[in-house]
């Protein structure tokens, strides 16, 4: 048996009939020579000391309660209890006790209580009184209190006392005595009445609750509970309930029964939450019936309101009426919030009917109005209501917004209103934005989208979302990673070309939330998000955030890239290599220096994944362009491993080339035609696999998007041109024996999107030789100013005298896919 199952708390009952915790330990049963019999032993888990050593006496009455408690008495006034962490442990020890006493383990009490009042009572005819209650008089209050508290440890006696109280109308007599004591300022009597009323509540009987919580009695019950003996001064609960707490009717309730039920539920909830002390381990189930009483009251209230369509229609009419004043609208929204909270108590089929009634009456258009209001309280309550609706039926919300899109502008669509509220959250910790982001995530999650024979909710809604909403979601990201116009002549390697403005904590938190949602999209919306990233050159903008002073935001940007690479999609891989998008990541790694932190580990993990998964196109790009800057990192073997993978692949390609006719060897770096055909087939079939729809036409593109494929047709047109240019694109050897690289960027580089910091690795790289040697002297190249308006940054070296002439006679341009 595991230690967890044997873990118990040991309790003893003190003179005040309260259970004292003696410590936590592990229980076992074994023969103890000194006690001459099988015994229960509990050793403390802290130091192994003996907390309990109790012989299992064949004549002792052991009681099993609540599946995890064993209670017994060892002497007249010495009660013990073991509270088990797990039911299995309690069952095993109970079986040991029953085995010693020769009893069936299915019983809950092992022995009849010999010479006890309980045995005597059980032998009486059922027609005779179960418990003789003392007469209800002032001088008997102490005796009554002792009786009530003494029965709480015995389920049998609790049952008998409850029947006695119910049959004799005893509670109303006690409450009359309370009024007498209060008038006489009889403090002792009031303290006894507190113990009595509290004990009666712990009897856990619904029939007694009906009497105690009636309009006639409930305020006196609250009054009794004000006089806790442990307090120096009584509480003023009745004053709060009658004067401070005000019942607000947003629309007058004409049904008197409904009004009474609402009042009763509020007061009983107040008793449970505010007045009664937190129950101990032995009392936590004593109030289960009180919880049920409140639960069924709420169900009844919701049902009665739901059936009164006239009432709900009036509430909706006032909520959406422009003439309704702000205070009234706030009350109406708070009413609906509480109404929806009550609905969580309904059974699933009833909850279905409830939300369908709200939808029919127009809850979603009403929310659309109130969520856009300036009042923070109204917006907060409306967000809570919206969360109930999304949790209940995301499909219902999605259906509404798609129908709405046919009649309304994008700006006033419900989902765009939600996104704008997330973006405009004024809370410094963005508590509301986090809640709204979770709701958006639920709405765009394909896992809860329905698919039928006639239509696919997934394709319809995602088309809607990317056409009408995605631009609103990404607007803050694009705005905060925009390049300043004056930076288009930035020096390659400068730290000033990528700006995040403003780079404050609240903006960083918001961008982190948006990135979290976009990362979710990369994982679950492969087709739609891929088109969006390609068309908007989104990854380049996201990687600008690697320069943020907030490390958590840089990590979010890195996580976004990691998810993209994790898909091992060659279209993404070509997009990354053509855009030279590893540069900001490597710059961040170099800027981090020797610090061993989360950013360092996350970047290393990214490259380790590429190495382990052997993503050849990325390995070749990293080694050819960045190895000189990375080879000094030796505390992990990741980069050496990438170089090894690269050289192994190069050797394989060389062996392949040696096996083909020499006429084909000139195209050394030409891509395998089969690989191209597979990519084309993948692109062509991509949507059939996911959505069954044609490729959506790209949005109007800026110059920066011309480097990336926007359709299958354009890709096919450029295939042959690319193959013919590959030969010309070989990097030319400099006089120093190295290669000079011209890193191609999208047009956004002209505006500074490609700028890196002072550790820019847009550097000269020597050819990776088969023996792994490389020229360390050219690891980082001095940067020069790019020609004004040019799309690329050129890297030159003082000792590279022949290159200028070569550039003039043989200008080289990086081939662009789709150009």
PDB file of C-alpha atoms in Angstrom, residues 488-489 786-790:
ATOM      1  CA  UNK A 488      15.248  52.846 -44.333  1.00  0.00           C
ATOM      2  CA  UNK A 489      18.881  53.779 -44.839  1.00  0.00           C
ATOM      3  CA  UNK A 786      23.490  50.060 -47.862  1.00  0.00           C
ATOM      4  CA  UNK A 787      22.717  52.108 -50.973  1.00  0.00           C
ATOM      5  CA  UNK A 788      19.724  54.346 -50.372  1.00  0.00           C
ATOM      6  CA  UNK A 789      16.495  52.558 -51.150  1.00  0.00           C
ATOM      7  CA  UNK A 790      18.211  49.233 -51.798  1.00  0.00           C
TER       8      UNK A 790
END
